[in-house]
CSV table of C-alpha atoms and ligand atoms in Angstrom, one decimal:
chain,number,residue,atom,x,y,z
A,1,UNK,CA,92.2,128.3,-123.6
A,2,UNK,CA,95.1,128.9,-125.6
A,3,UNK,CA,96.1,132.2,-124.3
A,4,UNK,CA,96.7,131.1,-120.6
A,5,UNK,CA,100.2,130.3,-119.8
A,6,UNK,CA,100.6,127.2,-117.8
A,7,UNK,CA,102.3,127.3,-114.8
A,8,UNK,CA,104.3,125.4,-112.4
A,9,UNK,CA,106.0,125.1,-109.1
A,10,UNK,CA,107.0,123.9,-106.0
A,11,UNK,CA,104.7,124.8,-102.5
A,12,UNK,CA,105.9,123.7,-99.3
A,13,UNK,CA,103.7,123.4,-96.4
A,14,UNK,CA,106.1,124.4,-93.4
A,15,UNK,CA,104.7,124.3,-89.5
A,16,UNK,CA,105.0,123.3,-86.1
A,17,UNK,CA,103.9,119.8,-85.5
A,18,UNK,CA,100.1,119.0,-85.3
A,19,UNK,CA,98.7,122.1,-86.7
A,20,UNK,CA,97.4,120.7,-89.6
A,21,UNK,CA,99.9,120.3,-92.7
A,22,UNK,CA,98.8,116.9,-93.5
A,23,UNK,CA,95.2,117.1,-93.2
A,24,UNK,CA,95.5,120.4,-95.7
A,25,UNK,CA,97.5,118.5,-98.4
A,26,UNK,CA,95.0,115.9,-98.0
A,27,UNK,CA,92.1,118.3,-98.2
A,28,UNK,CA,93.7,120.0,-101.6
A,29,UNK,CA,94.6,116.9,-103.5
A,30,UNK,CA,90.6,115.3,-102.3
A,31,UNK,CA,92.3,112.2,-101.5
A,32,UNK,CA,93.9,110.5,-98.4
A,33,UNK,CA,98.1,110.0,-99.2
A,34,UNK,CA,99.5,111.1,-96.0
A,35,UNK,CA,98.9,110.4,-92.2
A,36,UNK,CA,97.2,112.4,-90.1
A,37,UNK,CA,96.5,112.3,-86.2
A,38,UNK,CA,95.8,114.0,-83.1
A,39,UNK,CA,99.0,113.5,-82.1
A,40,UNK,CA,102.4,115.6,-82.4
A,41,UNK,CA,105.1,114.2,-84.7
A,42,UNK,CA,103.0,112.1,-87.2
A,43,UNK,CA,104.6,113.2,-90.9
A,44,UNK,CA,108.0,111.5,-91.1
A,45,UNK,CA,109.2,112.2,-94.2
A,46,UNK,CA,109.0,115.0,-96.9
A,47,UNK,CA,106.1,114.3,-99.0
A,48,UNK,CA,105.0,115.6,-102.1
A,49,UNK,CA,101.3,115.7,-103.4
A,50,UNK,CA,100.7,117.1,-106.9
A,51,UNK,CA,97.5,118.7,-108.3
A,52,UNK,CA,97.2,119.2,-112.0
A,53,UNK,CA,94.1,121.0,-113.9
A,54,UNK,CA,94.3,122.7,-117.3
A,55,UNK,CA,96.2,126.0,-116.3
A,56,UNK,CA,98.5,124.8,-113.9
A,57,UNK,CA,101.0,121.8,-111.8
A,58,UNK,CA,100.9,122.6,-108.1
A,59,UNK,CA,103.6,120.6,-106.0
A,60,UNK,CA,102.5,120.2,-102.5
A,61,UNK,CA,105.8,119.9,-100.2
A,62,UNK,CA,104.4,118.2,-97.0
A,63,UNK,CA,107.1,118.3,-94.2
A,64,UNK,CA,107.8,117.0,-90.5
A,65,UNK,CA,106.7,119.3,-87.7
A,66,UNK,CA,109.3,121.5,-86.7
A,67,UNK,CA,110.1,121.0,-82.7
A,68,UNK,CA,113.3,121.0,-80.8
A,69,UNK,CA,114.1,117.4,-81.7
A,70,UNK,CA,115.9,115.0,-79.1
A,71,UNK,CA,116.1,111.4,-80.5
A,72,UNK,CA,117.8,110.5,-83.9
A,73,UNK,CA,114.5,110.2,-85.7
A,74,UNK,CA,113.1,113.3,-85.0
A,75,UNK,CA,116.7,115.0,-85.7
A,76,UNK,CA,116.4,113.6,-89.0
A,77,UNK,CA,112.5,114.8,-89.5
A,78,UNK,CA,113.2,118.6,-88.6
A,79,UNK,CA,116.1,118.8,-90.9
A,80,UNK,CA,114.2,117.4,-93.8
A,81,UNK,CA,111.7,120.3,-93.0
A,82,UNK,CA,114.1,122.7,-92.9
A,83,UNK,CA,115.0,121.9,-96.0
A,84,UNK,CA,112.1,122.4,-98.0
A,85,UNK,CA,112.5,126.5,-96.7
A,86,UNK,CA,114.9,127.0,-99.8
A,87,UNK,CA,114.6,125.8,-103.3
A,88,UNK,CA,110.8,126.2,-103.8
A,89,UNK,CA,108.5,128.7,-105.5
A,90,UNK,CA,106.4,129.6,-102.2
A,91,UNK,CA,105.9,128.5,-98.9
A,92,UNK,CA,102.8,128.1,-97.1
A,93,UNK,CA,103.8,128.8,-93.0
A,94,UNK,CA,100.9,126.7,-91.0
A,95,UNK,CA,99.7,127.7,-87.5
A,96,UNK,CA,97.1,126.6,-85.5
A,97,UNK,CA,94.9,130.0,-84.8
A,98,UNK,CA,93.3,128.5,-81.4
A,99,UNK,CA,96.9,128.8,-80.3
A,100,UNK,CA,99.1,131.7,-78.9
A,101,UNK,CA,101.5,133.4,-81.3
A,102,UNK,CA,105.3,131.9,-81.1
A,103,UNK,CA,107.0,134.8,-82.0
A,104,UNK,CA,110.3,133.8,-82.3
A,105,UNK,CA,109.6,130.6,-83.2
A,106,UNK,CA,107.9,132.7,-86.5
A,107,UNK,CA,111.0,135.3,-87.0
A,108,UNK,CA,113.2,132.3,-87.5
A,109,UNK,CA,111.0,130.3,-90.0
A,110,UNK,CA,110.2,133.4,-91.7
A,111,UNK,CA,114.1,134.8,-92.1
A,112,UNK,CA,115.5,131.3,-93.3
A,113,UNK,CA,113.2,131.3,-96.0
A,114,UNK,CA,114.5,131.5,-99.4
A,115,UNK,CA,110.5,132.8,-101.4
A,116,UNK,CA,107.4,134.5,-100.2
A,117,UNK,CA,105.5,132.9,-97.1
A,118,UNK,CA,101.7,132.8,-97.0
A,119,UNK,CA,100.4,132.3,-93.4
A,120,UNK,CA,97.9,130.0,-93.0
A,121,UNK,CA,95.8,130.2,-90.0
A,122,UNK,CA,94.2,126.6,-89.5
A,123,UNK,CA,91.6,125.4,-87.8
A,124,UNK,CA,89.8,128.5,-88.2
A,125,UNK,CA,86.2,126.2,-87.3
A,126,UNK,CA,87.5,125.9,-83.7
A,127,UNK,CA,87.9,130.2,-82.9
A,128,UNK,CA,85.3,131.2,-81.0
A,129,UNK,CA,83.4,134.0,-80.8
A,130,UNK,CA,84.9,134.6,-84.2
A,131,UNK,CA,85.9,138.0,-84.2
A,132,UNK,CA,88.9,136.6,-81.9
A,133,UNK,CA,90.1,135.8,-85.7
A,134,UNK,CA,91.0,139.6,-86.0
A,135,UNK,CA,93.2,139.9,-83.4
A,136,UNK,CA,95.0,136.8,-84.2
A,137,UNK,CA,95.6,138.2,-87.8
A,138,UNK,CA,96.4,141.5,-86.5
A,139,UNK,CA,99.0,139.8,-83.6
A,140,UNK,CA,100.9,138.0,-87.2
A,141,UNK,CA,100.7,141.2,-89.3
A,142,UNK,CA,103.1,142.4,-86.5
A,143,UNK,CA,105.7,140.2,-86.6
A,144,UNK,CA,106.1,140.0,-90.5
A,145,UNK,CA,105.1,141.2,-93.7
A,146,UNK,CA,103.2,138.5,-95.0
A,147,UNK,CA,102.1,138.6,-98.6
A,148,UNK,CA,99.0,136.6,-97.9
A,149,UNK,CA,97.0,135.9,-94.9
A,150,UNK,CA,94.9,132.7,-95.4
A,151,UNK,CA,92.3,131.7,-92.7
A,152,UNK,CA,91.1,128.2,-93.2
A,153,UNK,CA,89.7,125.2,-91.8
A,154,UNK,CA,91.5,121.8,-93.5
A,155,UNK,CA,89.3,119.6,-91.9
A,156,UNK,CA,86.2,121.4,-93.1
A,157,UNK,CA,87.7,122.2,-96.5
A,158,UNK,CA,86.8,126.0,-95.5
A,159,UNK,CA,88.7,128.7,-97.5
A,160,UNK,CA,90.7,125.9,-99.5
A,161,UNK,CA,89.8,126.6,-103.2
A,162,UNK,CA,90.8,130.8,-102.2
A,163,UNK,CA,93.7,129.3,-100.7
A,164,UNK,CA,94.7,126.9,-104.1
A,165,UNK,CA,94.0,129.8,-106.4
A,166,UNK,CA,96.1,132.2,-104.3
A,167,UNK,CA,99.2,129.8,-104.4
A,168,UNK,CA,98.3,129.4,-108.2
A,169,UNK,CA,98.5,132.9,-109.0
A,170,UNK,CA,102.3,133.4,-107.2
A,171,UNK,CA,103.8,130.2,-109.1
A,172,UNK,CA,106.1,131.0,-112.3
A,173,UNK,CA,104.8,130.2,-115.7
A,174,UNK,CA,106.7,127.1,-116.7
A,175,UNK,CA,105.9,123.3,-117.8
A,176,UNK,CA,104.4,120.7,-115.5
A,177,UNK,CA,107.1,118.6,-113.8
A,178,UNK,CA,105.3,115.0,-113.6
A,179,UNK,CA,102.7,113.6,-115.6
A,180,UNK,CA,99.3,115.5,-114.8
A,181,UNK,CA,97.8,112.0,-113.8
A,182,UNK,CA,99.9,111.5,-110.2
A,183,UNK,CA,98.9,112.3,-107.0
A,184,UNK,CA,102.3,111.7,-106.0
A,185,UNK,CA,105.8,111.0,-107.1
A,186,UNK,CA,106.1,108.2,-104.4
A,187,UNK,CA,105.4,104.6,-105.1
A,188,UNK,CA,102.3,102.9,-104.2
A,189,UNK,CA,104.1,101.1,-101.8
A,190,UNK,CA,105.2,104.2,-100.0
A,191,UNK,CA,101.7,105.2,-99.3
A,192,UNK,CA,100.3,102.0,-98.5
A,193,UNK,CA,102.8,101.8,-95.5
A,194,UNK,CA,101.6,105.3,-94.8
A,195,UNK,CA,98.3,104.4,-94.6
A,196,UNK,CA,98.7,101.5,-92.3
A,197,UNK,CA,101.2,103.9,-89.8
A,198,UNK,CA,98.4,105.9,-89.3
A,199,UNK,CA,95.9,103.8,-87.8
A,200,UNK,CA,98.9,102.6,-85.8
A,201,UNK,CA,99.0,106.2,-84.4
A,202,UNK,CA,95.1,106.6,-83.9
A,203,UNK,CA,95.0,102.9,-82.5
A,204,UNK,CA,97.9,103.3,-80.0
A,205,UNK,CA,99.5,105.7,-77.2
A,206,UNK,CA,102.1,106.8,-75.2
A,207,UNK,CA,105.4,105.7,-76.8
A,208,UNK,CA,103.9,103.1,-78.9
A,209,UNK,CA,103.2,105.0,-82.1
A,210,UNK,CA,106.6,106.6,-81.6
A,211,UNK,CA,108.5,103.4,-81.9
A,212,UNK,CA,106.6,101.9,-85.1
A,213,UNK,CA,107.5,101.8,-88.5
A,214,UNK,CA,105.6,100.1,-91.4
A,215,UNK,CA,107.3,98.2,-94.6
A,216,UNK,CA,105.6,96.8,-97.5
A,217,UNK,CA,107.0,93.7,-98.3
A,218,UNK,CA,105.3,92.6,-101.0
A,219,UNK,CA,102.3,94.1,-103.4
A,220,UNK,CA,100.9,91.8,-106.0
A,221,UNK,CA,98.1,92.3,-108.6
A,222,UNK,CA,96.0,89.2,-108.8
A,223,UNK,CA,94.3,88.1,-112.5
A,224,UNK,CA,90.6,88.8,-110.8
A,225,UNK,CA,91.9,92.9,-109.8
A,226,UNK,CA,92.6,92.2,-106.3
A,227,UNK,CA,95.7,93.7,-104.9
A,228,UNK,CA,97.6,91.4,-102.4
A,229,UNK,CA,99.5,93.5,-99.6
A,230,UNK,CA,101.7,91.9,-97.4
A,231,UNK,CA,103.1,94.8,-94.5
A,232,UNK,CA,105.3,94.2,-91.4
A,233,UNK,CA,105.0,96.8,-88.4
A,234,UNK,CA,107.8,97.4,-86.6
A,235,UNK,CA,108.2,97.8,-83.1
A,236,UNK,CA,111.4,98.4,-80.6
A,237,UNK,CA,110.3,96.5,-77.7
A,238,UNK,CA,108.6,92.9,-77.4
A,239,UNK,CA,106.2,95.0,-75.0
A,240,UNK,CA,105.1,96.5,-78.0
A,241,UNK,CA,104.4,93.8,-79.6
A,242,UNK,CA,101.8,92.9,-77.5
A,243,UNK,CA,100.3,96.0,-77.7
A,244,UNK,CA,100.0,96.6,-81.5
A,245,UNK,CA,98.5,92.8,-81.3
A,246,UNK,CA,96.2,93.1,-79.1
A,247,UNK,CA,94.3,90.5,-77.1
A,248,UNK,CA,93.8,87.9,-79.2
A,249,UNK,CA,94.8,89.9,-82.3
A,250,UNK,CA,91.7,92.3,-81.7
A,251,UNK,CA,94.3,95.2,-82.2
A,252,UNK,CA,95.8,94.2,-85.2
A,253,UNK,CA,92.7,92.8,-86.7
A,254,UNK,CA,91.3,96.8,-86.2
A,255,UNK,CA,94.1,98.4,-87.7
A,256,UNK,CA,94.3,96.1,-90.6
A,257,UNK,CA,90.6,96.4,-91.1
A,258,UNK,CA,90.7,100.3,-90.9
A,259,UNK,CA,93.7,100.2,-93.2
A,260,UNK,CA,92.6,98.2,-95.9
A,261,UNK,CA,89.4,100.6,-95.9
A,262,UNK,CA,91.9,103.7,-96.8
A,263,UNK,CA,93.9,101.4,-99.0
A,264,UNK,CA,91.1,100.2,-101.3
A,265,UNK,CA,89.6,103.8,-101.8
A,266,UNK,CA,92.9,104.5,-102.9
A,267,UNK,CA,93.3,102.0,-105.3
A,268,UNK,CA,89.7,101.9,-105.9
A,269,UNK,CA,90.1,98.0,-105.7
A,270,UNK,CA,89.8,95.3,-103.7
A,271,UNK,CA,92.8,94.3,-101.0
A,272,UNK,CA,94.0,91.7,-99.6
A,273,UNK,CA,96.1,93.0,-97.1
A,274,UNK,CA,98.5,91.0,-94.3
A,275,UNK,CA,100.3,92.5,-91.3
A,276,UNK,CA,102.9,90.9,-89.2
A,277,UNK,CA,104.5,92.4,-86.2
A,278,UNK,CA,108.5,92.4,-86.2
A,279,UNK,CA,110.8,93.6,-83.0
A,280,UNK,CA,114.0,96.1,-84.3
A,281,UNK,CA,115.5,97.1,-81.3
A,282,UNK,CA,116.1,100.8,-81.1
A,283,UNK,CA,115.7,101.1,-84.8
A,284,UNK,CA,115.0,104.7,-84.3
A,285,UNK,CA,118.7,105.6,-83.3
A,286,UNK,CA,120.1,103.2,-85.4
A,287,UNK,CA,121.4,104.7,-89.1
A,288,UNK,CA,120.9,101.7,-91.1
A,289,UNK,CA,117.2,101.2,-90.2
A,290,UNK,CA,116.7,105.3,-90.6
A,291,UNK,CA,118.6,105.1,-94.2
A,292,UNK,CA,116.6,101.8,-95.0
A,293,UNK,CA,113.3,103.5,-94.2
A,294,UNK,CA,114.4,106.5,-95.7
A,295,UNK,CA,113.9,108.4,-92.7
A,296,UNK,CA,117.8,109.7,-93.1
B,301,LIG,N1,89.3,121.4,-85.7
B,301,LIG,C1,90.2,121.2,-86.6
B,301,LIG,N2,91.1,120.2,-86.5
B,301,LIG,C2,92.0,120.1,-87.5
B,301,LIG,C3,92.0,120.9,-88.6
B,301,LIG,N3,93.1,120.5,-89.4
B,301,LIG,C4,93.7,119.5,-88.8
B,301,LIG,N4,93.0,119.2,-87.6
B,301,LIG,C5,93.4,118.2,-86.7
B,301,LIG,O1,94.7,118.4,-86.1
B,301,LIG,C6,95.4,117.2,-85.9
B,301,LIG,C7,96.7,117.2,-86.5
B,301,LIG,O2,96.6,117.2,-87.9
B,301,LIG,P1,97.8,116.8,-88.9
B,301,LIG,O3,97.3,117.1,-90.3
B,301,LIG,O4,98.2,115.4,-88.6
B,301,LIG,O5,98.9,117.8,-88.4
B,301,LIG,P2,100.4,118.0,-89.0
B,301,LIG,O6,100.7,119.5,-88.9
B,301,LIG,O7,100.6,117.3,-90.3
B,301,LIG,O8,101.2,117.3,-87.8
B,301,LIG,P3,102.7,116.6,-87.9
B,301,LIG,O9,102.7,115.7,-89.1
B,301,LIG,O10,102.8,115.9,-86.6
B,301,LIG,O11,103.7,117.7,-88.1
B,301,LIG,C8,94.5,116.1,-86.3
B,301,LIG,O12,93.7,115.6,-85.2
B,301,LIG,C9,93.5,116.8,-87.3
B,301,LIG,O13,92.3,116.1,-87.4
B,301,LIG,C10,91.0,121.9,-88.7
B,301,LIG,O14,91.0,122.7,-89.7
B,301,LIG,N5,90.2,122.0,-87.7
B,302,LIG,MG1,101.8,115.8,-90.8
């Protein structure tokens, strides 16, 4: 229609880690491009997910959980968040509603940020009985004046389309930023690695997870449409090693198999995908390996 003005903007989607974040971006763009597992700590870097229709170019700003960080790495994750609390139209504040209120942990998000904040109460499925949803809205009212209170369930996809047109309706009337056909502005090869990191952190535990990185060293379309993926994993320890190879390769062979599953539904074609296993000792405190996997 000709007399609705376009608009554009940027969203970030600020949180503690685990709540959710991911799996909502995920859930809004209808396609898998970022990690997401049960444990803490899984979103590295700042990510963004764009979703285009007719009226309107939402950016998505996925971001690293926001904890008191203690190693280099995770330093470098939290102040990436933190920098997607300025410079952007809205932000969308995550928390997990099965979980108690963090009240200054809230106070400090919400006074550092430079544009509205819509709370988002996640996992909404898992409140029971469900009036127990009233007193946690009641219990955030409290502490700030949201704008908008949002209860939803990203892994269900409950409450997502009010949510979308909500964030629609507070973004500025201007002209879309990318091309209306990207999911993202990152490179295929970017979430390709993605991809693979994250069955590395559903595969694995402990520290293992923690210590891996993935780089795609070489993606190559083949004259009959297949796409050839060659990816190393990083580890820190020779110990890990073993681990992310498993007894006779049974590990690998899993998360290359689960991998190339996510990859191919991506690129809706067929993969041939390769992983190789490389120790990096302490790359996670060292600046040239953070910089070279642009985790700095
Ligand atoms: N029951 C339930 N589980 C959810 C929901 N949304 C996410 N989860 C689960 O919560 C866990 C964490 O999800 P992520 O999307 O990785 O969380 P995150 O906030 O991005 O975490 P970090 O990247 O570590 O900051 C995963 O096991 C998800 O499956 C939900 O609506 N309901
Ligand atoms: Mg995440």
């Amino acid at each position: 229609m000709s007399d609705t003005t376009y608009k554009a903007g940027f969203v970030s989607i600020i949180g503690r880690p685990n709540v959710g974040k991911s799996t909502l971006l995920n859930r809004i763009l209808g396609e898998k491009i970022v990690a997401v597992s049960d444990k803490p700590q899984t979103t590295r870097n700042v990510i963004r997910g764009i979703l285009s229709d007719e009226t309107s170019q939402i950016v998505f700003v996925d971001t690293p959980g926001i904890h008191t960080a203690r190693t280099r790495i995770n330093r470098a994750m939290v102040d990436a968040a933190m920098t997607v609390v300025t410079g952007i139209d809205l932000m969308l504040l995550v928390v997990d509603a099965t979980q108690k209120i963090e009240e200054a942990f809230i106070k400090d998000i919400c006074s550092k940020a430079g544009a509205p904040i819509y709370l988002v109460l996640n996992k909404i499925d898992q409140v029971t009985p469900k009036e127990k949803l009233f007193t946690v809205i009641e219990g955030y009212t409290r502490l700030y004046d949201f704008p908008e209170i949002i209860p939803i369930s990203a892994q269900s996809g409950s409450n997502i389309e009010r949510l979308v047109d909500l964030v629609r309706e507070q973004l500025p009337e201007g002209e879309a930023l990318f091309p209306d056909d990207i999911l993202t502005d990152l490179p295929e090869k970017f979430i390709v690695a993605e991809l693979i990191r994250e069955k590395v952190f559903r595969l694995t535990n402990r520290e293992v997870p923690y210590g891996t990185a993935v780089v795609v060293e070489a993606f190559a379309e083949r004259e009959n449409g297949l796409v050839a993926i060659n990816a190393t994993i990083m580890v820190e320890r020779d110990s890990h090693k073993g681990i992310i190879i498993g007894k006779r390769g049974t590990m690998l062979k899993k998360i290359g198999e689960q991998a190339r599953r996510d990859i191919e539904r991506l690129l809706g074609t067929k993969v041939y995908l390769e992983l190789f296993v490389q120790v990096q000792e302490r790359w996670t405190e060292r600046t040239a390996m953070l910089r070279e996997l642009g985790y700095e």
